[in-house]
C-alpha positions as a Python dict, from the first residue, in 0.01 Angstrom:
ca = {
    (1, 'X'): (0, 0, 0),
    (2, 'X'): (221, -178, -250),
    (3, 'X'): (522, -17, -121),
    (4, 'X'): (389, -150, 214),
    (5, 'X'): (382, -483, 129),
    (6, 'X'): (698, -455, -89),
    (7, 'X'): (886, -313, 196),
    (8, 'X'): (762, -568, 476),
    (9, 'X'): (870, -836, 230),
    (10, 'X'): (1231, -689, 210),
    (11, 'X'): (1266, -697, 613),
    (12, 'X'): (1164, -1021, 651),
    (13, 'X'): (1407, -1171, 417),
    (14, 'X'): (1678, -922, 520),
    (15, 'X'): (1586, -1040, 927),
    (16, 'X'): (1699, -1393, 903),
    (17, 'X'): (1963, -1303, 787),
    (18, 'X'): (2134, -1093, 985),
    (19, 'X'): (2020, -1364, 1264),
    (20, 'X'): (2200, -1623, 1164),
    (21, 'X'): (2467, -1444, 1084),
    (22, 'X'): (2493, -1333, 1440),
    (23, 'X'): (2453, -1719, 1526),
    (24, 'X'): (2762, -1737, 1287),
    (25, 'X'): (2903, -1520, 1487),
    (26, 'X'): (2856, -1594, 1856),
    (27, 'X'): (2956, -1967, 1744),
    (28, 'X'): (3306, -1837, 1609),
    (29, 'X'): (3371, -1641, 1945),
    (30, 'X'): (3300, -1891, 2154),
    (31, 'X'): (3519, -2190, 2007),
    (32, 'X'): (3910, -2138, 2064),
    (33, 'X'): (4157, -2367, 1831),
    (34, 'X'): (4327, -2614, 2024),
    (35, 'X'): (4695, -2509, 2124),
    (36, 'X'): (4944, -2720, 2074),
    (37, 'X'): (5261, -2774, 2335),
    (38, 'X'): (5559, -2682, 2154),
    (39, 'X'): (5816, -2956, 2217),
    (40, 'X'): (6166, -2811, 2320),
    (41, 'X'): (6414, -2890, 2055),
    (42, 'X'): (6575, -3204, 2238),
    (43, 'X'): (6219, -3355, 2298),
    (44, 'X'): (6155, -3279, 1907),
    (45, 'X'): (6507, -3480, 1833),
    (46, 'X'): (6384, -3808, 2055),
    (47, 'X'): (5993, -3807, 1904),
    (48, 'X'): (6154, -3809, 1591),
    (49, 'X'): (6436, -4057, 1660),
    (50, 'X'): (6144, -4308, 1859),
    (51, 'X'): (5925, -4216, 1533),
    (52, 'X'): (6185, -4292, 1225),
    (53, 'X'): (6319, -4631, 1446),
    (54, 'X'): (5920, -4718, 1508),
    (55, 'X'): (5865, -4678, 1086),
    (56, 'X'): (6202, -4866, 1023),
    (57, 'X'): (6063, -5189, 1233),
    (58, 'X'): (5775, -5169, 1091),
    (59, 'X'): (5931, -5233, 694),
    (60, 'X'): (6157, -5507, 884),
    (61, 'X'): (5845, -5709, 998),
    (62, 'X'): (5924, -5622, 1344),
    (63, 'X'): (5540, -5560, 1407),
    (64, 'X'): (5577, -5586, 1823),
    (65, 'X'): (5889, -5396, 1852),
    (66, 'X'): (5750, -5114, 1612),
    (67, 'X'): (5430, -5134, 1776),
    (68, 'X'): (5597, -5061, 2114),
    (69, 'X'): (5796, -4734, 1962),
    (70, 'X'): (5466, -4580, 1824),
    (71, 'X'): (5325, -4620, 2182),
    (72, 'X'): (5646, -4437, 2290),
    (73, 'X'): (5578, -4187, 2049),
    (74, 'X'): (5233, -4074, 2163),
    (75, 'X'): (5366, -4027, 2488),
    (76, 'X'): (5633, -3773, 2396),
    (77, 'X'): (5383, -3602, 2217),
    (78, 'X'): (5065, -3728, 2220),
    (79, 'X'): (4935, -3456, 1954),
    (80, 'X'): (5116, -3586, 1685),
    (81, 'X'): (4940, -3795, 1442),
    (82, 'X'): (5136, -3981, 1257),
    (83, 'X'): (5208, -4228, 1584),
    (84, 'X'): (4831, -4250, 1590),
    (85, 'X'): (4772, -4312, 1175),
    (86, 'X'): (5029, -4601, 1223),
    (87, 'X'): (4865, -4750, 1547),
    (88, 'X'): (4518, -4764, 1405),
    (89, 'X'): (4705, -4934, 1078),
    (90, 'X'): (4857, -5194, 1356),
    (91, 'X'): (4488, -5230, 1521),
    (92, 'X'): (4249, -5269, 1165),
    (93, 'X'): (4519, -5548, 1086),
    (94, 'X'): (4454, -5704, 1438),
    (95, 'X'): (4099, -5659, 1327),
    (96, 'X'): (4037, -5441, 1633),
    (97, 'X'): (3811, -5199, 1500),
    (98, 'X'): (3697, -4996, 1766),
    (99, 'X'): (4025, -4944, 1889),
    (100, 'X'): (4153, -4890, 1544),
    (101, 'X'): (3845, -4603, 1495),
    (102, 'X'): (4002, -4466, 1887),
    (103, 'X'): (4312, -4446, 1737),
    (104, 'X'): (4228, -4255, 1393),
    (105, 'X'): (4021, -4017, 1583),
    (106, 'X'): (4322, -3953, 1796),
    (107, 'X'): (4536, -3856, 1440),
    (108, 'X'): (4259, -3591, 1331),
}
């Protein structure tokens, strides 16, 4: 009987977990990992021509013009996020939060 009991009591704690390790499982097969575009070289050479010009305003005080190039930037390659960091940087000091949140979300 004890071995009964003793053995019952082994299943059950061995049962959930083999469940949620298939749970695990089917959750892992199911999501993919976002791929990202690879740029040709020459696109690569004017994101990061748009991108050092956009930074370089920016430490001038040229807030609009800079502002402009990040916006450029995203377009080229919108996955990037360092257009997007500096855009929600440009919004939080407009005091536009929500778009400045938009914008962050867009860098992760």
């Amino acid at each position: 009987m004890k071995r009964w009991v003793i053995l019952g009591l082994t299943l059950l704690m061995l049962f959930p977990v083999e469940a949620a390790s298939q749970r695990r499982k089917a959750v892992v097969e199911t999501t993919t990992p976002a791929v990202r575009p690879v740029l040709s070289q020459q696109d690569r050479q004017v994101f990061d021509y748009f991108l050092q010009q956009a930074i370089n305003l920016k430490y001038q005080e040229r807030y609009a013009e800079a502002f402009e190039l990040f916006q450029h930037c995203t377009l080229i390659d919108s996955l990037d996020p360092q257009p997007w960091y500096e855009l929600s940087s440009f919004y939080r000091g407009l005091n536009q939060v929500e778009q400045a949140m938009e914008t962050m979300e867009k860098a992760h």
